Short mmCIF file of C-alpha atoms in Angstrom, two decimals:
data_model
loop_
_atom_site.label_atom_id
_atom_site.label_comp_id
_atom_site.label_asym_id
_atom_site.label_seq_id
_atom_site.Cartn_x
_atom_site.Cartn_y
_atom_site.Cartn_z
CA UNK A 1499 -161.47 -26.07 31.57
CA UNK A 1500 -161.81 -22.96 29.40
CA UNK A 1501 -165.50 -23.72 28.94
CA UNK A 1502 -165.98 -23.95 32.75
CA UNK A 1503 -164.14 -20.67 33.29
CA UNK A 1504 -166.23 -19.05 30.54
CA UNK A 1505 -169.43 -20.25 32.17
CA UNK A 1506 -168.22 -18.86 35.51
CA UNK A 1507 -167.69 -15.41 33.97
CA UNK A 1508 -171.07 -15.58 32.29
CA UNK A 1509 -172.77 -16.36 35.64
CA UNK A 1510 -170.83 -13.56 37.35
CA UNK A 1511 -171.78 -11.11 34.58
CA UNK A 1512 -175.43 -12.17 34.79
CA UNK A 1513 -175.40 -11.74 38.59
CA UNK A 1514 -173.79 -8.33 38.12
CA UNK A 1515 -176.54 -7.28 35.71
CA UNK A 1516 -179.19 -8.52 38.15
CA UNK A 1517 -177.52 -6.55 40.96
CA UNK A 1518 -177.38 -3.46 38.75
CA UNK A 1519 -181.05 -3.89 37.87
CA UNK A 1520 -181.96 -4.34 41.52
CA UNK A 1521 -179.87 -1.33 42.50
CA UNK A 1522 -181.58 0.91 39.98
CA UNK A 1523 -185.01 -0.37 41.10
CA UNK A 1524 -184.17 0.39 44.73
CA UNK A 1525 -183.02 3.85 43.69
CA UNK A 1526 -186.36 4.39 41.94
CA UNK A 1527 -188.19 3.29 45.10
CA UNK A 1528 -186.04 5.66 47.19
CA UNK A 1529 -186.92 8.53 44.85
CA UNK A 1530 -190.62 7.66 45.01
CA UNK A 1531 -190.39 7.64 48.81
CA UNK A 1532 -188.76 11.07 48.75
CA UNK A 1533 -191.50 12.37 46.45
CA UNK A 1534 -194.18 11.10 48.82
CA UNK A 1535 -192.47 12.15 52.05
CA UNK A 1536 -192.42 15.87 51.24
CA UNK A 1537 -196.11 16.29 50.33
CA UNK A 1538 -197.26 14.05 53.20
CA UNK A 1539 -195.22 16.15 55.67
CA UNK A 1540 -196.63 19.38 54.21
CA UNK A 1541 -200.23 18.06 54.23
CA UNK A 1542 -199.88 16.85 57.79
CA UNK A 1543 -198.67 20.31 58.89
CA UNK A 1544 -201.46 22.01 56.90
CA UNK A 1545 -204.08 19.85 58.66
CA UNK A 1546 -202.50 20.76 61.99
CA UNK A 1547 -203.13 24.40 61.11
CA UNK A 1548 -206.69 23.62 59.97
CA UNK A 1549 -207.42 21.96 63.33
CA UNK A 1550 -206.82 25.30 65.08
CA UNK A 1551 -210.03 26.58 63.46
CA UNK A 1552 -212.93 25.12 65.53
CA UNK A 1553 -215.26 25.19 62.51
CA UNK A 1554 -212.88 23.03 60.46
CA UNK A 1555 -211.44 20.79 63.14
CA UNK A 1556 -213.79 17.84 62.42
CA UNK A 1557 -212.99 17.96 58.70
CA UNK A 1558 -209.25 18.13 59.43
CA UNK A 1559 -209.40 15.13 61.77
CA UNK A 1560 -211.36 13.12 59.16
CA UNK A 1561 -208.72 13.93 56.54
CA UNK A 1562 -205.99 13.07 59.02
CA UNK A 1563 -207.21 9.47 59.23
CA UNK A 1564 -206.76 9.20 55.46
CA UNK A 1565 -203.28 10.69 55.75
CA UNK A 1566 -202.45 8.14 58.47
CA UNK A 1567 -203.12 5.40 55.94
CA UNK A 1568 -200.79 7.08 53.42
CA UNK A 1569 -198.11 7.42 56.10
CA UNK A 1570 -198.38 3.72 56.94
CA UNK A 1571 -197.89 2.93 53.24
CA UNK A 1572 -194.82 5.17 53.13
CA UNK A 1573 -193.34 3.43 56.17
CA UNK A 1574 -193.93 0.05 54.49
CA UNK A 1575 -192.29 1.25 51.29
CA UNK A 1576 -189.17 2.31 53.21
CA UNK A 1577 -189.08 -0.98 55.09
CA UNK A 1578 -189.41 -2.99 51.87
CA UNK A 1579 -186.56 -1.04 50.28
CA UNK A 1580 -184.21 -1.42 53.22
CA UNK A 1581 -185.19 -4.99 54.02
CA UNK A 1582 -185.92 -4.06 57.65
CA UNK A 1583 -189.11 -4.24 59.69
CA UNK A 1584 -191.07 -1.01 59.75
CA UNK A 1585 -190.66 1.04 62.93
CA UNK A 1586 -193.89 1.21 64.91
CA UNK A 1587 -194.89 4.19 67.05
CA UNK A 1588 -197.37 2.76 69.54
CA UNK A 1589 -199.28 5.26 71.68
CA UNK A 1590 -202.55 5.39 73.59
CA UNK A 1591 -205.34 6.03 71.11
CA UNK A 1592 -208.96 6.77 72.18
CA UNK A 1593 -210.64 4.70 69.50
CA UNK A 1594 -214.24 5.93 69.29
CA UNK A 1595 -213.24 9.47 68.33
CA UNK A 1596 -210.71 8.20 65.80
CA UNK A 1597 -213.22 5.78 64.30
CA UNK A 1598 -215.94 8.42 63.98
CA UNK A 1599 -213.55 10.72 62.15
CA UNK A 1600 -212.46 7.92 59.83
CA UNK A 1601 -216.10 6.97 59.15
CA UNK A 1602 -217.02 10.62 58.44
CA UNK A 1603 -214.37 10.75 55.71
CA UNK A 1604 -215.59 7.53 54.09
CA UNK A 1605 -219.25 8.50 54.49
CA UNK A 1606 -218.67 11.52 52.24
CA UNK A 1607 -217.43 9.10 49.56
CA UNK A 1608 -220.27 6.59 50.07
CA UNK A 1609 -223.01 9.24 49.80
CA UNK A 1610 -222.10 9.89 46.19
CA UNK A 1611 -223.47 6.41 45.44
CA UNK A 1612 -226.47 6.71 47.73
CA UNK A 1613 -224.79 4.59 50.41
CA UNK A 1614 -223.52 5.46 53.87
CA UNK A 1615 -220.83 4.60 56.41
CA UNK A 1616 -221.88 4.87 60.06
CA UNK A 1617 -220.65 3.92 63.51
CA UNK A 1618 -222.65 2.00 66.14
CA UNK A 1619 -220.58 2.27 69.30
CA UNK A 1620 -221.33 0.43 72.55
CA UNK A 1621 -217.76 -0.10 73.83
CA UNK A 1622 -217.74 3.07 75.96
CA UNK A 1623 -214.72 5.37 76.32
CA UNK A 1624 -211.98 2.84 75.59
CA UNK A 1625 -208.46 3.24 74.24
CA UNK A 1626 -206.00 0.91 72.55
CA UNK A 1627 -202.21 1.06 72.48
CA UNK A 1628 -201.25 1.12 68.81
CA UNK A 1629 -199.56 3.09 66.05
CA UNK A 1630 -202.39 5.32 64.82
CA UNK A 1631 -201.07 5.12 61.27
CA UNK A 1632 -201.64 1.35 61.39
CA UNK A 1633 -205.13 1.75 62.81
CA UNK A 1634 -205.88 4.18 59.98
CA UNK A 1635 -204.49 1.64 57.52
CA UNK A 1636 -206.55 -1.25 58.94
CA UNK A 1637 -209.84 0.66 59.14
CA UNK A 1638 -209.21 2.24 55.75
CA UNK A 1639 -208.72 -1.12 54.07
CA UNK A 1640 -211.73 -2.75 55.72
CA UNK A 1641 -214.09 0.13 54.88
CA UNK A 1642 -212.66 0.56 51.37
CA UNK A 1643 -213.24 -3.18 50.80
CA UNK A 1644 -216.84 -2.91 51.96
CA UNK A 1645 -217.49 0.09 49.70
CA UNK A 1646 -215.66 -1.19 46.66
CA UNK A 1647 -216.54 -4.88 46.70
CA UNK A 1648 -219.62 -5.01 48.95
CA UNK A 1649 -223.04 -3.41 48.71
CA UNK A 1650 -225.57 -1.33 50.67
CA UNK A 1651 -224.74 0.68 53.74
CA UNK A 1652 -221.60 0.00 55.76
CA UNK A 1653 -221.78 -0.13 59.55
CA UNK A 1654 -218.91 -0.21 62.03
CA UNK A 1655 -220.09 -1.88 65.25
CA UNK A 1656 -217.69 -1.29 68.12
CA UNK A 1657 -218.16 -3.29 71.33
CA UNK A 1658 -216.14 -4.88 74.14
CA UNK A 1659 -215.52 -8.59 74.13
CA UNK A 1660 -213.52 -10.23 76.96
CA UNK A 1661 -211.05 -7.39 77.57
CA UNK A 1662 -210.71 -6.60 73.88
CA UNK A 1663 -212.29 -4.20 71.49
CA UNK A 1664 -214.16 -5.84 68.67
CA UNK A 1665 -215.03 -3.84 65.59
CA UNK A 1666 -217.37 -5.54 63.10
CA UNK A 1667 -217.33 -3.98 59.64
CA UNK A 1668 -220.54 -5.05 57.91
CA UNK A 1669 -222.06 -4.46 54.49
CA UNK A 1670 -225.01 -5.89 52.55
CA UNK A 1671 -223.18 -7.07 49.42
CA UNK A 1672 -222.57 -10.56 48.05
CA UNK A 1673 -220.02 -11.33 50.75
CA UNK A 1674 -217.11 -13.69 50.19
CA UNK A 1675 -219.18 -16.43 48.61
CA UNK A 1676 -218.49 -15.85 44.90
CA UNK A 1677 -214.80 -16.76 45.15
CA UNK A 1678 -214.08 -14.63 42.08
CA UNK A 1679 -211.92 -11.60 41.43
CA UNK A 1680 -213.86 -9.50 43.96
CA UNK A 1681 -213.04 -11.97 46.71
CA UNK A 1682 -209.36 -12.01 45.72
CA UNK A 1683 -209.22 -8.19 45.80
CA UNK A 1684 -210.93 -8.21 49.17
CA UNK A 1685 -208.32 -10.69 50.33
CA UNK A 1686 -205.48 -8.26 49.67
CA UNK A 1687 -207.18 -5.53 51.73
CA UNK A 1688 -207.86 -8.04 54.52
CA UNK A 1689 -204.22 -9.15 54.56
CA UNK A 1690 -203.02 -5.53 54.79
CA UNK A 1691 -205.50 -4.84 57.61
CA UNK A 1692 -204.45 -7.98 59.49
CA UNK A 1693 -200.77 -7.11 59.18
CA UNK A 1694 -201.45 -3.52 60.25
CA UNK A 1695 -202.88 -4.55 63.64
CA UNK A 1696 -200.50 -7.46 64.21
CA UNK A 1697 -197.91 -5.38 66.12
CA UNK A 1698 -200.62 -4.09 68.47
CA UNK A 1699 -201.68 -7.67 69.31
CA UNK A 1700 -204.74 -7.43 67.08
CA UNK A 1701 -206.34 -9.73 64.53
CA UNK A 1702 -208.77 -9.67 61.60
CA UNK A 1703 -211.31 -12.45 61.01
CA UNK A 1704 -213.96 -13.02 58.34
CA UNK A 1705 -217.29 -13.76 60.08
CA UNK A 1706 -219.78 -16.28 58.68
CA UNK A 1707 -222.86 -14.48 57.36
CA UNK A 1708 -225.86 -15.73 55.41
CA UNK A 1709 -226.22 -12.31 53.75
CA UNK A 1710 -223.64 -9.63 53.16
CA UNK A 1711 -220.10 -9.56 54.46
CA UNK A 1712 -218.76 -9.02 57.96
CA UNK A 1713 -215.16 -8.74 59.08
CA UNK A 1714 -214.16 -8.52 62.76
CA UNK A 1715 -211.12 -6.52 63.85
CA UNK A 1716 -210.03 -7.23 67.43
CA UNK A 1717 -207.55 -5.24 69.51
CA UNK A 1718 -206.49 -5.56 73.16
CA UNK A 1719 -207.65 -2.65 75.33
CA UNK A 1720 -205.20 -0.26 76.92
CA UNK A 1721 -206.40 -0.30 80.54
CA UNK A 1722 -203.66 2.04 81.87
CA UNK B 662 -193.67 39.69 87.16
CA UNK B 663 -191.66 39.87 83.94
CA UNK B 664 -193.47 38.43 80.92
CA UNK B 665 -191.82 35.37 79.38
CA UNK B 666 -189.58 36.32 76.47
CA UNK B 667 -190.85 35.30 73.04
CA UNK B 668 -188.51 32.65 71.65
CA UNK B 669 -187.12 32.88 68.16
CA UNK B 670 -186.82 29.89 65.86
CA UNK B 671 -185.18 29.51 62.49
CA UNK B 672 -186.46 26.91 60.01
CA UNK B 673 -183.91 25.92 57.34
CA UNK B 674 -185.96 23.92 54.83
CA UNK B 675 -186.03 23.97 51.03
CA UNK B 676 -189.53 22.54 50.63
CA UNK B 677 -191.66 25.67 50.50
CA UNK B 678 -194.91 24.07 51.61
CA UNK B 679 -193.35 22.28 54.59
CA UNK B 680 -191.47 25.43 55.61
CA UNK B 681 -194.57 27.66 55.33
CA UNK B 682 -196.96 25.34 57.19
CA UNK B 683 -194.38 24.60 59.89
CA UNK B 684 -193.73 28.34 60.34
CA UNK B 685 -197.50 29.01 60.57
CA UNK B 686 -197.95 26.40 63.29
CA UNK B 687 -194.93 27.50 65.33
CA UNK B 688 -196.01 31.15 65.04
CA UNK B 689 -199.50 30.18 66.25
CA UNK B 690 -197.81 28.48 69.21
CA UNK B 691 -196.12 31.72 70.24
CA UNK B 692 -192.70 31.58 68.58
CA UNK B 693 -191.08 34.28 66.47
CA UNK B 694 -190.19 32.35 63.33
CA UNK B 695 -187.82 33.07 60.46
CA UNK B 696 -187.18 30.78 57.49
CA UNK B 697 -184.26 30.08 55.16
CA UNK B 698 -184.31 27.88 52.07
CA UNK B 699 -180.62 27.08 51.59
CA UNK B 700 -177.59 26.17 53.70
CA UNK B 701 -175.88 29.50 53.01
CA UNK B 702 -179.06 31.49 53.80
CA UNK B 703 -179.43 29.42 56.94
CA UNK B 704 -175.90 30.17 58.16
CA UNK B 705 -176.37 33.86 57.41
CA UNK B 706 -179.70 33.91 59.30
CA UNK B 707 -178.13 32.12 62.28
CA UNK B 708 -175.46 34.84 62.42
CA UNK B 709 -177.83 37.74 61.95
CA UNK B 710 -180.92 36.67 63.82
CA UNK B 711 -179.29 34.70 66.65
CA UNK B 712 -182.28 32.33 67.01
CA UNK B 713 -182.92 30.37 70.21
CA UNK B 714 -183.22 27.15 68.19
CA UNK B 715 -182.83 25.95 64.60
CA UNK B 716 -184.96 23.33 62.84
CA UNK B 717 -182.70 22.09 60.05
CA UNK B 718 -183.60 19.97 57.04
CA UNK B 719 -180.72 17.81 55.80
CA UNK B 720 -181.49 17.98 52.08
CA UNK B 721 -181.02 21.57 50.92
CA UNK B 722 -180.71 23.03 47.45
CA UNK B 723 -177.12 24.21 47.81
CA UNK B 724 -175.72 21.48 50.00
CA UNK B 725 -176.23 19.13 52.88
CA UNK B 726 -177.64 20.39 56.18
CA UNK B 727 -174.86 18.46 57.90
CA UNK B 728 -172.48 21.15 56.64
CA UNK B 729 -174.52 23.75 58.50
CA UNK B 730 -174.20 21.60 61.63
CA UNK B 731 -170.44 21.37 61.09
CA UNK B 732 -170.04 25.13 60.70
CA UNK B 733 -172.04 25.93 63.82
CA UNK B 734 -170.49 23.28 66.02
CA UNK B 735 -166.94 24.16 64.97
CA UNK B 736 -167.40 27.90 65.65
CA UNK B 737 -165.28 29.23 68.51
CA UNK B 738 -168.09 31.50 69.78
CA UNK B 739 -165.72 34.47 69.94
CA UNK B 740 -164.45 35.66 66.58
CA UNK B 741 -167.42 34.06 64.84
CA UNK B 742 -171.00 35.24 65.30
CA UNK B 743 -172.10 31.60 65.41
CA UNK B 744 -172.93 30.12 68.81
CA UNK B 745 -171.50 26.58 68.90
CA UNK B 746 -174.04 25.61 71.59
CA UNK B 747 -177.06 26.67 69.52
CA UNK B 748 -179.81 24.02 69.94
CA UNK B 749 -180.48 22.34 66.58
CA UNK B 750 -183.12 19.79 65.60
CA UNK B 751 -182.48 17.89 62.38
CA UNK B 752 -185.38 16.99 60.08
CA UNK B 753 -184.67 14.12 57.76
CA UNK B 754 -186.36 11.71 55.42
CA UNK B 755 -183.83 9.05 56.37
CA UNK B 756 -184.81 6.94 59.33
CA UNK B 757 -182.03 4.34 59.40
CA UNK B 758 -179.90 3.86 62.49
CA UNK B 759 -176.73 4.86 60.60
CA UNK B 760 -178.40 8.10 59.42
CA UNK B 761 -179.47 8.99 62.96
CA UNK B 762 -176.04 8.22 64.37
CA UNK B 763 -174.44 10.35 61.64
CA UNK B 764 -176.75 13.25 62.56
CA UNK B 765 -176.02 13.02 66.27
CA UNK B 766 -172.29 12.55 65.77
CA UNK B 767 -172.17 15.75 63.68
CA UNK B 768 -173.80 17.67 66.53
CA UNK B 769 -177.59 17.44 66.16
CA UNK B 770 -179.37 17.80 69.51
CA UNK B 771 -182.34 15.88 68.19
CA UNK B 772 -183.31 13.98 65.05
CA UNK B 773 -186.87 13.89 63.71
CA UNK B 774 -187.91 11.77 60.74
CA UNK B 775 -190.34 13.10 58.11
CA UNK B 776 -193.27 12.87 58.07
CA UNK B 777 -193.44 13.73 61.76
CA UNK B 778 -196.11 14.49 64.30
CA UNK B 779 -196.25 18.27 64.78
CA UNK B 780 -197.16 17.85 68.47
CA UNK B 781 -194.08 15.69 68.99
CA UNK B 782 -191.83 18.21 67.23
CA UNK B 783 -193.30 21.01 69.35
CA UNK B 784 -192.63 19.03 72.54
CA UNK B 785 -189.04 18.48 71.43
CA UNK B 786 -188.59 22.21 70.69
CA UNK B 787 -189.86 23.13 74.17
CA UNK B 788 -187.67 20.48 75.79
CA UNK B 789 -184.50 21.66 74.02
CA UNK B 790 -185.17 25.32 74.79
CA UNK B 791 -185.72 24.41 78.46
CA UNK B 792 -182.37 22.61 78.54
CA UNK B 793 -180.64 25.51 76.78
CA UNK B 794 -182.12 27.91 79.34
CA UNK B 795 -180.45 25.89 82.09
CA UNK B 796 -177.13 26.41 80.34
CA UNK B 797 -177.70 30.14 79.93
CA UNK B 798 -178.61 30.56 83.62
CA UNK B 799 -175.04 29.78 84.46
CA UNK B 800 -173.83 32.35 81.96
CA UNK B 801 -174.17 35.58 83.97
CA UNK B 802 -171.76 38.15 82.53
CA UNK B 803 -169.75 40.42 84.85
CA UNK B 804 -167.86 43.45 83.58
CA UNK B 805 -166.55 45.43 86.54
CA UNK B 806 -169.53 46.51 88.64
CA UNK B 807 -171.93 45.61 85.85
CA UNK B 808 -173.70 42.23 85.84
CA UNK B 809 -175.96 40.99 83.03
CA UNK B 810 -178.10 37.88 83.39
CA UNK B 811 -179.21 36.79 79.90
CA UNK B 812 -181.77 34.37 81.34
CA UNK B 813 -183.70 36.76 83.59
CA UNK B 814 -182.63 39.79 81.53
CA UNK B 815 -181.73 41.47 84.82
CA UNK B 816 -179.00 44.13 84.76
CA UNK B 817 -177.35 45.47 87.90
CA UNK B 818 -174.77 48.20 88.36
CA UNK B 819 -172.97 48.07 91.72
CA UNK B 820 -175.86 45.92 92.97
CA UNK B 821 -178.47 48.47 91.89
CA UNK B 822 -181.03 47.25 89.31
CA UNK B 823 -180.94 49.03 85.95
CA UNK B 824 -184.18 48.97 83.96
CA UNK B 825 -183.68 48.64 80.22
CA UNK B 826 -186.02 48.39 77.25
CA UNK B 827 -185.84 45.25 75.10
CA UNK B 828 -183.65 46.91 72.45
CA UNK B 829 -181.40 48.56 75.05
CA UNK B 830 -180.89 45.15 76.63
CA UNK B 831 -180.16 43.53 73.25
CA UNK B 832 -177.64 46.28 72.48
CA UNK B 833 -175.97 45.84 75.87
CA UNK B 834 -175.83 42.07 75.38
CA UNK B 835 -174.26 42.48 71.93
CA UNK B 836 -171.59 44.86 73.28
CA UNK B 837 -170.94 42.73 76.39
CA UNK B 838 -170.19 39.62 74.32
CA UNK B 839 -166.76 41.19 73.67
CA UNK B 840 -166.64 44.21 75.99
CA UNK B 841 -163.45 45.84 74.65
CA UNK B 842 -164.00 45.21 70.99
CA UNK B 843 -165.38 48.08 68.91
CA UNK B 844 -168.57 46.84 67.29
CA UNK B 845 -169.30 48.52 63.98
CA UNK B 846 -172.62 50.30 63.51
CA UNK B 847 -173.55 48.02 60.60
CA UNK B 848 -172.87 44.99 62.74
CA UNK B 849 -174.97 46.31 65.65
CA UNK B 850 -177.85 47.30 63.40
CA UNK B 851 -177.74 43.82 61.90
CA UNK B 852 -177.48 41.92 65.18
CA UNK B 853 -179.80 43.98 67.35
CA UNK B 854 -182.35 45.27 64.84
CA UNK B 855 -181.99 42.56 62.19
CA UNK B 856 -181.26 45.01 59.35
CA UNK B 857 -179.60 43.26 56.45
CA UNK B 858 -178.29 46.47 54.88
CA UNK B 859 -177.09 49.56 56.67
CA UNK B 860 -180.01 51.77 57.60
CA UNK B 861 -180.36 55.01 59.48
CA UNK B 862 -177.88 54.89 62.35
CA UNK B 863 -179.82 57.50 64.37
CA UNK B 864 -181.89 54.74 65.97
CA UNK B 865 -178.70 53.03 67.13
CA UNK B 866 -177.17 56.31 68.36
CA UNK B 867 -180.33 57.18 70.30
CA UNK B 868 -180.43 53.77 72.02
CA UNK B 869 -176.69 53.89 72.76
CA UNK B 870 -177.10 57.35 74.29
CA UNK B 871 -179.95 56.22 76.55
CA UNK B 872 -178.04 53.09 77.56
CA UNK B 873 -174.96 55.18 78.43
CA UNK B 874 -177.05 57.44 80.65
CA UNK B 875 -178.65 54.50 82.45
CA UNK B 876 -175.21 53.02 83.14
CA UNK B 877 -173.72 56.35 84.23
CA UNK B 878 -173.71 55.72 87.99
CA UNK B 879 -170.30 54.03 87.90
CA UNK B 880 -166.79 55.59 87.92
CA UNK B 881 -166.05 53.52 84.81
CA UNK B 882 -167.78 54.84 81.67
CA UNK B 883 -169.82 52.34 79.66
CA UNK B 884 -170.98 52.41 76.02
CA UNK B 885 -168.14 54.38 74.50
CA UNK B 886 -168.60 56.03 71.13
CA UNK B 887 -165.71 55.42 68.72
CA UNK B 888 -166.38 58.18 66.28
CA UNK B 889 -167.12 57.11 62.73
CA UNK B 890 -166.79 53.42 63.62
CA UNK B 891 -169.22 52.21 66.29
CA UNK B 892 -169.37 51.45 69.99
CA UNK B 893 -167.52 49.45 72.60
CA UNK B 894 -168.82 48.62 76.07
CA UNK B 895 -165.72 49.57 78.06
CA UNK B 896 -162.02 50.38 77.71
CA UNK B 897 -160.75 48.02 80.35
CA UNK B 898 -161.97 44.89 82.08
#
């Protein structure tokens, strides 16, 4: 009887320690969130000011797509800490302009290695209804994957396909065939991209290719 | 046609970068912007500057922004220089439902989560100021034959329009808030000119003199000098 009671106390004490450990971890996450929230807010306001200068507007909008990705990460961090779903802010987003700004930011990075990131757009003036932070997150992950784990130039082909926008992100690397660490790392980026467009009714698919890698991102069009 | 009055905003935010960049953007969008970094500075600036709207961060160095909300909302609007109806937008890093409800229940007119879209914040500022204007329109002050409309800034004496400069109007509005009370010179310099410490009172005396002359067409004298103390608008209502 005493032994059973002793075991009960031991379990309760262990659970208490686990709870304390979890509590302190959540507090650390909350502090990290706070530390990110301030600078992201300040940077976002600084870019808003930069956009007022016509000569720097393009640069500011390219940087803004990177900040969108950081904001999406911050929202996810808060959701993970609180155990709730992240709040989405869907709005009409003209995609070509956004994509060109995102590509311009990545192109500056790619050129350091003699590579490039470009857009081939044939979808016309379309818009999607989505949280722009999530679109920034999805495009950012797909292009970062292509630059980090792929090879050659990266091209973003945007076209319409049966009432949807399809964006093929292509590179000339070894693709997904090796099955090694590179493929696993690519898989994490793909999963983040797929989850990012889920709320907007979108999807991410790996396309079969004999050479290089191609990933298709599809989103329903906002016809309003 | 009268030009639209420039609106004044107060940002109470302890993060210097956020405060500076937000002030820059709002200034570029046509607002007159002042900033405060602490709750106590914020309350002081609300009293002195009488802004049209306050953007209030909840996490401040010397206390919680909710305390600023409490102080403003519990003011009686008479003895205190705080306007309990002052439009206030709360900025917060906390996005939970309970946090929002707490903000609204303490008197926030709006609640914006950081990081926010500047365009959205700007739209909310315009919307709140528009709503506050509707409230002010109903607040025409009448003191005897004198009527003052804070919204259109129109002043009439016995039905006749009286043309005032911006500072003369601000001085009249300050005196009319409590027409029989003697307002000290320090207080008027602070509220109308924004001086923190007592400056040269000649500016005030000169404006008061001009205002008295412009309101002289009535049997009741307005803008009475209480020697060595300050001014009151009238002796009787």
